Short mmCIF file of C-alpha atoms in Angstrom, two decimals:
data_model
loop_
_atom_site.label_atom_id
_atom_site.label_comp_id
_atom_site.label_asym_id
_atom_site.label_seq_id
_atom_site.Cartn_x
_atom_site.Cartn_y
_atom_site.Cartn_z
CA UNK A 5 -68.16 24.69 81.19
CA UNK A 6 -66.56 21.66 82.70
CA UNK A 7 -66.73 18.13 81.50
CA UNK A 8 -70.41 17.05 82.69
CA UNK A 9 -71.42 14.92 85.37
CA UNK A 10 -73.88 12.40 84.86
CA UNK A 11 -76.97 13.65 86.73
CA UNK A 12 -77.43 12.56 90.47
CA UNK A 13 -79.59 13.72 93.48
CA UNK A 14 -78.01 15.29 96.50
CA UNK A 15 -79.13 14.32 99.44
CA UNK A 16 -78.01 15.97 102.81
CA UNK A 17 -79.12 14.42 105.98
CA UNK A 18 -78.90 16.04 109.15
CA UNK A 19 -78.67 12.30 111.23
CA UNK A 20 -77.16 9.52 111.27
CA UNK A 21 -80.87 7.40 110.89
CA UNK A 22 -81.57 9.90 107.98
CA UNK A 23 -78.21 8.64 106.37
CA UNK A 24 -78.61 5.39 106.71
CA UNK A 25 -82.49 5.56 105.39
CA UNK A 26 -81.09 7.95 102.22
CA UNK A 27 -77.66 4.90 101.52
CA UNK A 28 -80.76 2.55 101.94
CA UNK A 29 -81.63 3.24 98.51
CA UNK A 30 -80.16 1.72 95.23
CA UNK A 31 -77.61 3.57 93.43
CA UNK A 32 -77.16 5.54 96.70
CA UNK A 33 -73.36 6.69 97.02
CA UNK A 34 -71.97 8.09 100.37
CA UNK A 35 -69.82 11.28 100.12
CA UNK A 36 -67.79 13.81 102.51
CA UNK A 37 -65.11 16.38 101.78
CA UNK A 38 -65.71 14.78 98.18
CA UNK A 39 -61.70 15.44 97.00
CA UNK A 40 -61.35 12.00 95.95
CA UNK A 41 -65.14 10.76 94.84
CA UNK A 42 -65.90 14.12 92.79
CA UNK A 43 -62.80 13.67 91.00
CA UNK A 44 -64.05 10.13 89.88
CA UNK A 45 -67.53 11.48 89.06
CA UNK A 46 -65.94 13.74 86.90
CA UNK A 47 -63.79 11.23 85.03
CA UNK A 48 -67.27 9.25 84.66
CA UNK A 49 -65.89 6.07 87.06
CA UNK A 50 -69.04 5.90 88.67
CA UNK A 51 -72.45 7.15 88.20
CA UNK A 52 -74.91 7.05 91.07
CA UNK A 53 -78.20 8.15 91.37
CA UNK A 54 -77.83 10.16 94.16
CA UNK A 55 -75.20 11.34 96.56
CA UNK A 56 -75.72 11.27 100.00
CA UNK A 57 -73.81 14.55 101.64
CA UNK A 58 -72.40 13.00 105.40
CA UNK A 59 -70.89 16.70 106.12
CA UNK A 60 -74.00 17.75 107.61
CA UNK A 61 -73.99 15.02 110.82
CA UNK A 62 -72.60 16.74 113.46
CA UNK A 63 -71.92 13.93 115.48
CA UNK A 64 -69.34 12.46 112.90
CA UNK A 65 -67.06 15.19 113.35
CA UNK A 66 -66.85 14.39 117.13
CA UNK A 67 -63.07 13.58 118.55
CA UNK A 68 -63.44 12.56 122.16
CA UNK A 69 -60.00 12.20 124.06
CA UNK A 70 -60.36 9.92 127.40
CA UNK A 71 -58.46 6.92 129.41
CA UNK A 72 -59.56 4.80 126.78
CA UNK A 73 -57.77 6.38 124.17
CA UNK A 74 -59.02 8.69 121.58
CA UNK A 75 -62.64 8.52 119.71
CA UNK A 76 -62.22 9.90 115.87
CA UNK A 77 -65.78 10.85 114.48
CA UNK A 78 -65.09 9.70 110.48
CA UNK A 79 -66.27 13.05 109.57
CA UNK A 80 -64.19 15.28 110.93
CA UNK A 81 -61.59 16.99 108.31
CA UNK A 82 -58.20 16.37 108.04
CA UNK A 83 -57.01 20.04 108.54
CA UNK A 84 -59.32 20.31 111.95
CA UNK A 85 -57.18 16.87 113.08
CA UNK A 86 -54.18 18.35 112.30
CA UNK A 87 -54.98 21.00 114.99
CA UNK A 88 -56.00 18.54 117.68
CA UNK A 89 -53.58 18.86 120.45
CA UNK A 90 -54.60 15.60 121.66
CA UNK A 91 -53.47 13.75 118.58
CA UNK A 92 -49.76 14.65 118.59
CA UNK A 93 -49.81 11.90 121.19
CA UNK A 94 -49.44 9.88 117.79
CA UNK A 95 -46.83 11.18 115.51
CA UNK A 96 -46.79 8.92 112.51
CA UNK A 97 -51.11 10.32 112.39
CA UNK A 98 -50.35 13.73 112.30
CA UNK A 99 -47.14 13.59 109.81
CA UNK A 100 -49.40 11.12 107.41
CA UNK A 101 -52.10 13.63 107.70
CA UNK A 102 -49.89 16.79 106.70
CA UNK A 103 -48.70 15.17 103.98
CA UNK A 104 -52.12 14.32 101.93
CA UNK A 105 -52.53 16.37 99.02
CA UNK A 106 -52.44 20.18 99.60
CA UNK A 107 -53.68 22.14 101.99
CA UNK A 108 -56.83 23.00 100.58
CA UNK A 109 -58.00 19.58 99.81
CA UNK A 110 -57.51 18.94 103.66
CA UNK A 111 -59.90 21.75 104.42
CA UNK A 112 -62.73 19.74 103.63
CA UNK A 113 -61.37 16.13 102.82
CA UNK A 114 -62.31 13.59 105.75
CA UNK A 115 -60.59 10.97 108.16
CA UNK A 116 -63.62 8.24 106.70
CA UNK A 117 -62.79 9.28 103.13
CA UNK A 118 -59.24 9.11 103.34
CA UNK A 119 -59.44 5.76 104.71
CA UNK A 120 -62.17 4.59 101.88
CA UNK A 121 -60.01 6.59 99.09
CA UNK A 122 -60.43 4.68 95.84
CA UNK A 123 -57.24 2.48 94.70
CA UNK A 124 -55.43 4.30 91.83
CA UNK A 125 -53.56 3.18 88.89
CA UNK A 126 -52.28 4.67 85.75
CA UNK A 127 -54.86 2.72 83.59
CA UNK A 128 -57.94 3.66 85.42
CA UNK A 129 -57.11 7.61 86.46
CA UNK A 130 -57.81 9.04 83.35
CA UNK A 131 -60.58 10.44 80.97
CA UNK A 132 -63.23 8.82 80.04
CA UNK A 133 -62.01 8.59 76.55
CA UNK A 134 -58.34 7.90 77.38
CA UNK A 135 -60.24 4.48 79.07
CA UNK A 136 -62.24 3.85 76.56
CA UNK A 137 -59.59 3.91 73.61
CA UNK A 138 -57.54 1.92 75.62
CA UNK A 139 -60.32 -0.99 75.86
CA UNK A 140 -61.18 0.36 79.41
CA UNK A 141 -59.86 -2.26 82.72
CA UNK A 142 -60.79 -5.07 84.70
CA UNK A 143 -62.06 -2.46 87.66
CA UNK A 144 -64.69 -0.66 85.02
CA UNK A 145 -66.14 -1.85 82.13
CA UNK A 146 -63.58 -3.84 80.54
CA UNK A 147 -62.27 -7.63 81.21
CA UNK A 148 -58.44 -6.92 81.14
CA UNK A 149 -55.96 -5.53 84.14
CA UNK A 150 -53.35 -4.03 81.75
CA UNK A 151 -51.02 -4.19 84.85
CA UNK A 152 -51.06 -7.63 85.46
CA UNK A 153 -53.29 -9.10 82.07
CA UNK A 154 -52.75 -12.84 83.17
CA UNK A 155 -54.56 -11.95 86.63
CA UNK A 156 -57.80 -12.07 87.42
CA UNK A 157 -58.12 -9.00 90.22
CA UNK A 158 -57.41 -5.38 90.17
CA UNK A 159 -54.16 -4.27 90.79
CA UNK A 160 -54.94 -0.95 91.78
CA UNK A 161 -52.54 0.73 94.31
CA UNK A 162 -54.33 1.77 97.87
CA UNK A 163 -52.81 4.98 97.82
CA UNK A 164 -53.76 7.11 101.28
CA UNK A 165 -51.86 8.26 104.00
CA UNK A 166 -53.16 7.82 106.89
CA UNK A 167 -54.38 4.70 107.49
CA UNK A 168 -51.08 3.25 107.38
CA UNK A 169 -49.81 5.61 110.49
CA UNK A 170 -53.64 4.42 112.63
CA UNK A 171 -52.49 0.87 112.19
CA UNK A 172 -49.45 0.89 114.04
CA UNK A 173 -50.83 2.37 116.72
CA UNK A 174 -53.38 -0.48 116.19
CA UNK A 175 -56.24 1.58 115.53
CA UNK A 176 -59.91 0.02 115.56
CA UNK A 177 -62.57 1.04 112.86
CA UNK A 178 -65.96 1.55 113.54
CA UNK A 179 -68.99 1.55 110.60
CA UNK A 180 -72.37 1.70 111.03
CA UNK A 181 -74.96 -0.03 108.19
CA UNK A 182 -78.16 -1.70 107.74
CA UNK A 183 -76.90 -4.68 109.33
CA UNK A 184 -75.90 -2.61 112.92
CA UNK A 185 -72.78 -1.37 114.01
CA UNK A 186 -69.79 -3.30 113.37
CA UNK A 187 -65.82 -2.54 114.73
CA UNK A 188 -62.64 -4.32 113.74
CA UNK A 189 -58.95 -3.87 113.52
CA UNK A 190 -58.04 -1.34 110.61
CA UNK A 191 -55.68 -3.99 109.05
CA UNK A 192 -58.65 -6.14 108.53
CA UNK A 193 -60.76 -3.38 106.93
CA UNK A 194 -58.84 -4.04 103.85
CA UNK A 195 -58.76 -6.63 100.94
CA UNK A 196 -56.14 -6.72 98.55
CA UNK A 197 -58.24 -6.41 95.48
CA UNK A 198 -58.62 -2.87 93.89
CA UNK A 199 -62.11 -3.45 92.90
CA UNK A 200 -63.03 -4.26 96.58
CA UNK A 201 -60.25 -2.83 98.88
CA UNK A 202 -62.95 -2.25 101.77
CA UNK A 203 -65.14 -4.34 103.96
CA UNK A 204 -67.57 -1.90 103.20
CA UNK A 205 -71.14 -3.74 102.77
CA UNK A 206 -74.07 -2.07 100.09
CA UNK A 207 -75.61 1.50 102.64
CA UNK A 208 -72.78 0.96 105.40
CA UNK A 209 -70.46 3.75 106.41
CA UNK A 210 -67.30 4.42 108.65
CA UNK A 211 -68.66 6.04 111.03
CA UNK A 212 -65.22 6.34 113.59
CA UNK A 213 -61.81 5.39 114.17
CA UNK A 214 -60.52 4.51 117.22
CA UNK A 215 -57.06 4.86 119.22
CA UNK A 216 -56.00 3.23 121.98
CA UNK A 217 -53.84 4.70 124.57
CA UNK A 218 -50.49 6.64 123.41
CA UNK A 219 -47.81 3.78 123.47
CA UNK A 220 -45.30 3.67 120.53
CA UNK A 221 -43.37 6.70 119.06
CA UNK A 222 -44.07 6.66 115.45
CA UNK A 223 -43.49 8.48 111.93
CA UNK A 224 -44.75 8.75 108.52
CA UNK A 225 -42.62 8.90 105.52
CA UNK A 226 -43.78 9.15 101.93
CA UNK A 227 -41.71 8.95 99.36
CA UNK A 228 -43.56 11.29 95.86
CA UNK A 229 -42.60 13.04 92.86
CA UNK A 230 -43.19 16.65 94.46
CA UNK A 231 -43.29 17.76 97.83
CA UNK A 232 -46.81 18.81 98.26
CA UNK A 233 -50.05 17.17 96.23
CA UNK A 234 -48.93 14.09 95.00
CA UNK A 235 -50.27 10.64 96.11
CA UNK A 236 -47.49 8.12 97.79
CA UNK A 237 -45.52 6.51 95.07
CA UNK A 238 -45.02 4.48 98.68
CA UNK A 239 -45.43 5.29 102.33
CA UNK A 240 -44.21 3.82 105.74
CA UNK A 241 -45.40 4.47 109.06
CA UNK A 242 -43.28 2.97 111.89
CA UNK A 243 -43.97 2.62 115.29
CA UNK A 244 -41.45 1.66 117.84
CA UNK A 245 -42.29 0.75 121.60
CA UNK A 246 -40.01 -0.89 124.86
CA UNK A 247 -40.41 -4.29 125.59
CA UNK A 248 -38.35 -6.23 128.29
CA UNK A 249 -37.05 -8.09 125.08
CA UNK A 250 -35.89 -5.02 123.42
CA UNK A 251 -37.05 -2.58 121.01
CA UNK A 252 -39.98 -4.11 118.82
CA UNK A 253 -41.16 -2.37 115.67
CA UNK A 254 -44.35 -2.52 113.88
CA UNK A 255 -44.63 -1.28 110.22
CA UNK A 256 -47.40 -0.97 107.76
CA UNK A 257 -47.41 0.29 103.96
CA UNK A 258 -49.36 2.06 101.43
CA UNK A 259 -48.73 3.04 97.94
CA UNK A 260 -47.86 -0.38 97.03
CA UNK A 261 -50.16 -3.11 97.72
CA UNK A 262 -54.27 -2.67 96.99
CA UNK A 263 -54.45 -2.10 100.70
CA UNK A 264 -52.04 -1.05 103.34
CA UNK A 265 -50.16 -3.86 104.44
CA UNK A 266 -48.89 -4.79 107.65
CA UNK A 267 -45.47 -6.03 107.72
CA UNK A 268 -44.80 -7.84 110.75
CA UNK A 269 -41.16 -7.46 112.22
CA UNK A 270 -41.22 -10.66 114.64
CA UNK A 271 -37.82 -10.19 116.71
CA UNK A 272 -36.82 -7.49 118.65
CA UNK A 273 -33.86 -5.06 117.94
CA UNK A 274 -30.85 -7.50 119.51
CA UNK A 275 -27.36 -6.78 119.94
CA UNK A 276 -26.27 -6.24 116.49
CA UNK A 277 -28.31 -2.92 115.29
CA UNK A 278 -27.11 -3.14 111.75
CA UNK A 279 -27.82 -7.12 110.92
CA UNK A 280 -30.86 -5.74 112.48
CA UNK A 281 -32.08 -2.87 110.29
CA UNK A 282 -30.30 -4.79 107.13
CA UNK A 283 -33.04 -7.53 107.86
CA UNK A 284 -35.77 -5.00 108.08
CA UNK A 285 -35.13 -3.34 105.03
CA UNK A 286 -34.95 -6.91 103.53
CA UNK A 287 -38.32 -8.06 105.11
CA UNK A 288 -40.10 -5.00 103.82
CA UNK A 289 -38.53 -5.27 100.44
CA UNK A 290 -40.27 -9.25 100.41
CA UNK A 291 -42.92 -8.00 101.48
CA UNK A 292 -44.53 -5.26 99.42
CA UNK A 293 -45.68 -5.70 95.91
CA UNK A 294 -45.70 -2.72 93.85
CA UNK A 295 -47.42 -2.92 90.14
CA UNK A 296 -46.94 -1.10 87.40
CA UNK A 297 -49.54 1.30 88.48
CA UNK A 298 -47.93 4.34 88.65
CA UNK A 299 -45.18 5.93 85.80
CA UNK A 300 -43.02 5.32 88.28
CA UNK A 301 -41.06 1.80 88.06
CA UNK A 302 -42.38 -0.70 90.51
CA UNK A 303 -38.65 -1.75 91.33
CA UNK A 304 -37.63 1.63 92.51
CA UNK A 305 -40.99 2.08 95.09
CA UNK A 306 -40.33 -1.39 96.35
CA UNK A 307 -36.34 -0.35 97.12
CA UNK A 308 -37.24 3.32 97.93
CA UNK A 309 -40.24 2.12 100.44
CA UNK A 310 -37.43 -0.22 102.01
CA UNK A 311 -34.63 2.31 102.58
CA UNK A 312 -37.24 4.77 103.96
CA UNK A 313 -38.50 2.28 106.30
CA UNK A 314 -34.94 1.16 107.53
CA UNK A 315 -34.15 5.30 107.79
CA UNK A 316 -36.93 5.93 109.84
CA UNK A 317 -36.87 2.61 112.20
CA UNK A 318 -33.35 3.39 112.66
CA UNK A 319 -34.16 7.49 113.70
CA UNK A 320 -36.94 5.94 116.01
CA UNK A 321 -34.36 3.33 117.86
CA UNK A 322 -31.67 6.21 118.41
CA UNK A 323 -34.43 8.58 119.67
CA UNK A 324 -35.73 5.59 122.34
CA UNK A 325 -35.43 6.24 125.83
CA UNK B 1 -77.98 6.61 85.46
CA UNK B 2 -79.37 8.59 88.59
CA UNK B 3 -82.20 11.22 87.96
CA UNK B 4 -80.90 14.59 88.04
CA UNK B 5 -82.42 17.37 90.62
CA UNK B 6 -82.75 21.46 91.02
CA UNK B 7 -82.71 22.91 94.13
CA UNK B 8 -82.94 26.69 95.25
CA UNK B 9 -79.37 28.05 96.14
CA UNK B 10 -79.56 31.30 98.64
CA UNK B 11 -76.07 32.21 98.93
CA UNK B 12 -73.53 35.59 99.33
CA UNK B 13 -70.68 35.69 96.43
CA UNK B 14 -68.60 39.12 97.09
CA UNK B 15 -70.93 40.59 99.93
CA UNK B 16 -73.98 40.06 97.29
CA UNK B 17 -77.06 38.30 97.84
CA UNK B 18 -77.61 35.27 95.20
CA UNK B 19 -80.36 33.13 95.14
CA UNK B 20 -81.11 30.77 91.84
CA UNK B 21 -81.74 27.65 90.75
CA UNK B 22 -79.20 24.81 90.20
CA UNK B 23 -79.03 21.38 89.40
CA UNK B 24 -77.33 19.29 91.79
CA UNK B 25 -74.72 17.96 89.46
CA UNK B 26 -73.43 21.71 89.17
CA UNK B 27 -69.90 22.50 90.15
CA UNK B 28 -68.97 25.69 92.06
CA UNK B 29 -66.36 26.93 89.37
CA UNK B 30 -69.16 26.46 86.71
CA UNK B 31 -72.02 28.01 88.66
CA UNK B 32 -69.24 31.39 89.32
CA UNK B 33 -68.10 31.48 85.73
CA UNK B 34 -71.20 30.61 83.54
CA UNK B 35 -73.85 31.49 85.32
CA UNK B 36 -72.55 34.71 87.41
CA UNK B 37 -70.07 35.49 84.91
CA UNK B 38 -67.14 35.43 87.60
CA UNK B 39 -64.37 34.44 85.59
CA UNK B 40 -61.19 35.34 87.34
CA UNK B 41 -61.49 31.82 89.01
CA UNK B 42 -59.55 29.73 86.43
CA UNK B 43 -60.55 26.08 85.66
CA UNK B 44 -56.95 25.08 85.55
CA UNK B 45 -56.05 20.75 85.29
CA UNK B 46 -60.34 20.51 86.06
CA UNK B 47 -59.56 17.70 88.73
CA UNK B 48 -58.47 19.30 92.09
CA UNK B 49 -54.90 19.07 91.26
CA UNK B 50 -53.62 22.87 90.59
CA UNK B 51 -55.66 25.00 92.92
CA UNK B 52 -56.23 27.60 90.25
CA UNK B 53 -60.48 27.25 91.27
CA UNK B 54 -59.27 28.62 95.04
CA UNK B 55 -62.04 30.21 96.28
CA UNK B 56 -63.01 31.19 99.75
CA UNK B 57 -66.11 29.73 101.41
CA UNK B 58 -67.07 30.91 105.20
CA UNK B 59 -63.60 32.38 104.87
CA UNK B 60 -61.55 28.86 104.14
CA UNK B 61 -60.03 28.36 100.67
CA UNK B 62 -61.79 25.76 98.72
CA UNK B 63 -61.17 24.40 95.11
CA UNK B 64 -64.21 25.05 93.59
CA UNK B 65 -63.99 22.53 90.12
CA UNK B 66 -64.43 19.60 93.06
CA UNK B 67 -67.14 21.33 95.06
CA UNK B 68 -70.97 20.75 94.29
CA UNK B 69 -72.63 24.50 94.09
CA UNK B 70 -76.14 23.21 95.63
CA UNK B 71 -73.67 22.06 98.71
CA UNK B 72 -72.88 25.79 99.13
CA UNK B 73 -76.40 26.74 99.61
CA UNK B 74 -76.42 29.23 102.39
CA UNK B 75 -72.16 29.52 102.29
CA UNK B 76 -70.72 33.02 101.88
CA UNK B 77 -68.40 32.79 98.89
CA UNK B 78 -65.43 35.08 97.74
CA UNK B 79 -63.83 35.20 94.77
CA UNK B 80 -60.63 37.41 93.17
CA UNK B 81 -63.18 39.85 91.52
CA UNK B 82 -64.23 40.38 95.47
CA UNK B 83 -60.84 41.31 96.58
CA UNK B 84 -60.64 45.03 95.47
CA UNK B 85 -62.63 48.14 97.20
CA UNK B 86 -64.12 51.19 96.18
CA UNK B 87 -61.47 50.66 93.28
CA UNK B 88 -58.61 49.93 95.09
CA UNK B 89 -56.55 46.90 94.79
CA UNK B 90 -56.35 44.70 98.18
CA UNK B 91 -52.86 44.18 99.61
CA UNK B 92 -52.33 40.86 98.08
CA UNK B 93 -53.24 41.76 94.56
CA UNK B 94 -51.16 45.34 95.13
CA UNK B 95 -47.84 43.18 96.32
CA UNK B 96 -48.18 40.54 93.44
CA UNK B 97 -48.57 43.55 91.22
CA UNK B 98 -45.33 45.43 92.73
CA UNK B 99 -43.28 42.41 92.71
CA UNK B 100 -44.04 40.72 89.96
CA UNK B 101 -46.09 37.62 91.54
CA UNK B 102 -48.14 37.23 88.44
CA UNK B 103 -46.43 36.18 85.26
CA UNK B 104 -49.24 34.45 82.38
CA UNK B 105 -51.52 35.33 85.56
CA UNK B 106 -53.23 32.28 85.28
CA UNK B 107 -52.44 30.98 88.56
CA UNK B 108 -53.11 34.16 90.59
CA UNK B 109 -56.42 34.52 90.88
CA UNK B 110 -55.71 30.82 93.20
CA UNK B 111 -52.87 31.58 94.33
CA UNK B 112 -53.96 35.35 96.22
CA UNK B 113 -57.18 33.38 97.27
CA UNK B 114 -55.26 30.98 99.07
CA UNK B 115 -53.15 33.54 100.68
CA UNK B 116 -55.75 35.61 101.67
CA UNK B 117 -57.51 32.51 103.52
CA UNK B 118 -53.73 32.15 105.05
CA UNK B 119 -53.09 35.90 106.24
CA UNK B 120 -57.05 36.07 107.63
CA UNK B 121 -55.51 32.67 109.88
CA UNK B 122 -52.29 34.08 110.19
CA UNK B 123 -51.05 37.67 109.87
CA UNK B 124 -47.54 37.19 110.32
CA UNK B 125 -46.76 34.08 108.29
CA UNK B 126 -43.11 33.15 108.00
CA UNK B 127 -41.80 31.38 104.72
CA UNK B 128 -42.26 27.81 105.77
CA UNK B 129 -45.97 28.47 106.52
CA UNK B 130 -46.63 31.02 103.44
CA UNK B 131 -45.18 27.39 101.39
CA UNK B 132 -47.42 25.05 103.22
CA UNK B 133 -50.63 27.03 102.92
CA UNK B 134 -49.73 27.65 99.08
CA UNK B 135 -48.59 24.16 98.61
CA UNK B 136 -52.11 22.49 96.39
CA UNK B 137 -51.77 26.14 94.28
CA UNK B 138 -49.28 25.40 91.00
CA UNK B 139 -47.65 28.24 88.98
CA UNK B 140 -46.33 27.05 85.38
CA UNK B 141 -44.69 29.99 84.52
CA UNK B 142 -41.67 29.73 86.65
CA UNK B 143 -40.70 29.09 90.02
CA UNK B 144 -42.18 30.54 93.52
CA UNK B 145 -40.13 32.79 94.63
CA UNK B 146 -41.68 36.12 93.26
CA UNK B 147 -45.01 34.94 94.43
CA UNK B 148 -43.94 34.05 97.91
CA UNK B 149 -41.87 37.79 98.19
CA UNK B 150 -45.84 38.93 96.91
CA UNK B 151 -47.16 37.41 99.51
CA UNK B 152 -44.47 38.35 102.59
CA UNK B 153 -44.79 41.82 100.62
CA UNK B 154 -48.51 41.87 101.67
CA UNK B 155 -48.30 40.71 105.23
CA UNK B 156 -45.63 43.68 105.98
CA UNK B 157 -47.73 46.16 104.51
CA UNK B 158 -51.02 44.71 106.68
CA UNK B 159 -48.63 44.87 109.57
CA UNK B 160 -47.31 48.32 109.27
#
């Protein structure tokens, strides 16, 4: 028999109104594909009194494809997106996609639940009693980060793919709660705190994700210990798109922050392509901030994450019409 | 700490009708092993991390030790003691037999549920997709190679 769960109720609406009614109540805990929040149930991070089952809303696993771009219900599964013709329009999406986890957790794991995966470090991942002989962390139950124990937030690396590749093709999020519907820029979804990494208020849900247009020509690269399963140790999308001042680039990160970060490239590609792509490298290097969350040294993701950013922006420029 | 619930599971595991009580807290793996004493599915890391739980529900492979039983209710659900007829071996667990797929066998139970969901998709896989589809399924023993020959091994036999 497997490690126990603490008892919850499972709830499985068939609406949208029955969802929000069911995450209405206390101690009331959304869940989809469930690869990610199961996991954490397991290890005893959280313990809500009931689960409320999204997979049953049909119209969450809509994907509507028009002038205005494409319309990404939150519950539709990262192996039926993979399919979608429509989204090979945007590169970096599909390649970030392909690349979470195995196959098999992309059967049933979600576009909403990817983008609301927990933060992960090495101190808060484990067993219950791995946590709890260590004095537990800052995030649950205890008062210390043991990655940074002079802070005073979580350091807890955002660590999914695909929300990186949506924001540089500028994707908008949409969530639904008790409040109304709400829609932002992805970007500003996030909060770089690992305790609080979403804009997520108590019974509201992503209920969509949308893309504009097809611009940019994009890709994903992540770099990870083994080719298929792992989480990012870091990850780069970068999109590329013709202006009349040149070539201008728009990068975001995961893996290293506790939320994907945007990292603005503010020129253009000028004359001299190397000074160019040296400076890139350089700016994303500044700009990231990997912890010691992972067993792998933060020093190494920051200057991997770089040189896989420059690789890509570079394949992307030569590749330009 | 929520208040646990039962609920009345009607579902098909091997082509069998199953209908019985569960809390709602039950895993899949757990509700195969210990309560319809399945165990060929392995509960290998108990996380979703080695694919060792594969199972197949509506036909799809699914790691069971991260999927909630009472969410299954009304699912059809295959597991490796499913996979041979009247007796006879099915063409995956023949090939890993033949050419050595299985080594402490721990793994293959997962691994010939995953590439049975993959040759139902796709007959005629080549190497590259045989990889992909078996990529969240990890063997300890040794490398892939004998598993993936198992597994090409089974597609040419279903093709000739």
């Amino acid at each position: 028999m497997s490690e126990a769960m603490a008892p919850f109720r499972l709830i499985r609406p068939a609406s949208l109104d029955e969802a929000m009614a069911a995450l209405a109540v206390e101690g009331a805990q959304p869940c989809s594909g469930g690869t990610d929040l199961l996991v954490r149930l397991r290890k005893g991070l959280l313990e809500p009194a009931a689960l409320v089952d999204l997979t049953g809303i049909a119209a969450l696993r809509d994907v509507v494809c028009d002038e205005s771009g494409m319309w990404v219900g939150a519950g539709a599964t990262l192996a039926t997106l993979a399919r979608n013709p429509d989204l090979a329009a945007y590169p970096a999406v599909i390649q970030a996609i392909d690349s979470v986890a195995g196959p098999t957790h992309r059967e049933v794991a979600t576009l909403g639940g990817n983008l609301c995966q927990d933060p992960r470090c090495v101190y808060l991942n484990q067993s219950h009693w791995w946590r709890k002989s260590n004095q537990f962390c800052l995030k649950y139950r205890g008062d210390t980060c043991h990655v940074a124990p002079k802070g005073n937030r979580c350091r807890a690396a955002f660590s999914g793919d695909v929300a990186p590749a949506l924001m540089v093709h500028r994707a908008q999020i949409e969530l639904a709660g008790p409040a109304g519907a709400r829609q932002m820029p992805l970007a500003e979804f996030y909060n770089e705190d690992g305790a609080a990494h979403t804009a997520l208020q108590p019974g509201e849900i992503v209920v969509a994700v949308h893309l504009p247009p097809p611009g940019p020509v994009s890709e994903y690269g992540k770099v990870r210990v083994r080719g298929s399963v792992d989480y990012p140790l870091a990850g780069v999308a970068v999109a590329c798109e013709p202006t009349p001042d040149g070539l201008r680039f728009t990068l975001a990160v995961t893996g290293t922050n506790s939320k994907p970060l945007l990292v603005d490239i503010p020129d253009p590609l000028g004359e001299d392509a190397d000074a160019f792509f040296a400076a890139l490298v350089k700016t994303v290097q500044k700009a990231v901030s990997p912890q010691r969350t992972t067993t792998i040294a933060p020093h190494y993701r920051r200057l991997s994450v770089a040189a896989l950013a420059g690789r890509i922006a570079r394949r992307l420029a030569a590749d330009a019409p | 700490m929520g208040q646990g619930m039962k609920r009345v599971v009607s579902l098909k595991i091997n082509g069998r009708e199953v209908e019985e009580v569960v809390p709602d807290n039950l895993l899949l793996v757990d509700f195969l092993r210990d309560r319809q004493g399945l165990t060929g599915t392995k509960t290998g890391c108990d996380g979703g991390e080695c694919g060792a739980c594969t199972v197949l529900v509506n036909g799809r492979a699914r790691l069971s030790c991260i999927t909630l039983a009472a969410s299954c209710d009304g699912s059809d659900i295959e597991t490796i003691e499913g996979q041979a007829a009247r007796g006879r071996l099915s063409a995956l667990q023949r090939a890993f037999h033949q050419h050595l797929g299985a080594q402490c066998g721990f793994c293959t139970p997962g691994m010939i549920m995953a590439s049975e969901a993959l040759l139902r998709q796709n007959p005629s896989p080549d190497e590259a997709a045989i990889r992909t589809a078996l990529g969240g399924n990890l063997c300890r023993c040794t490398g892939y190679v004998k598993i993936i020959k198992s597994v090409q091994a089974a597609a040419a036999e279903a093709r000739s």
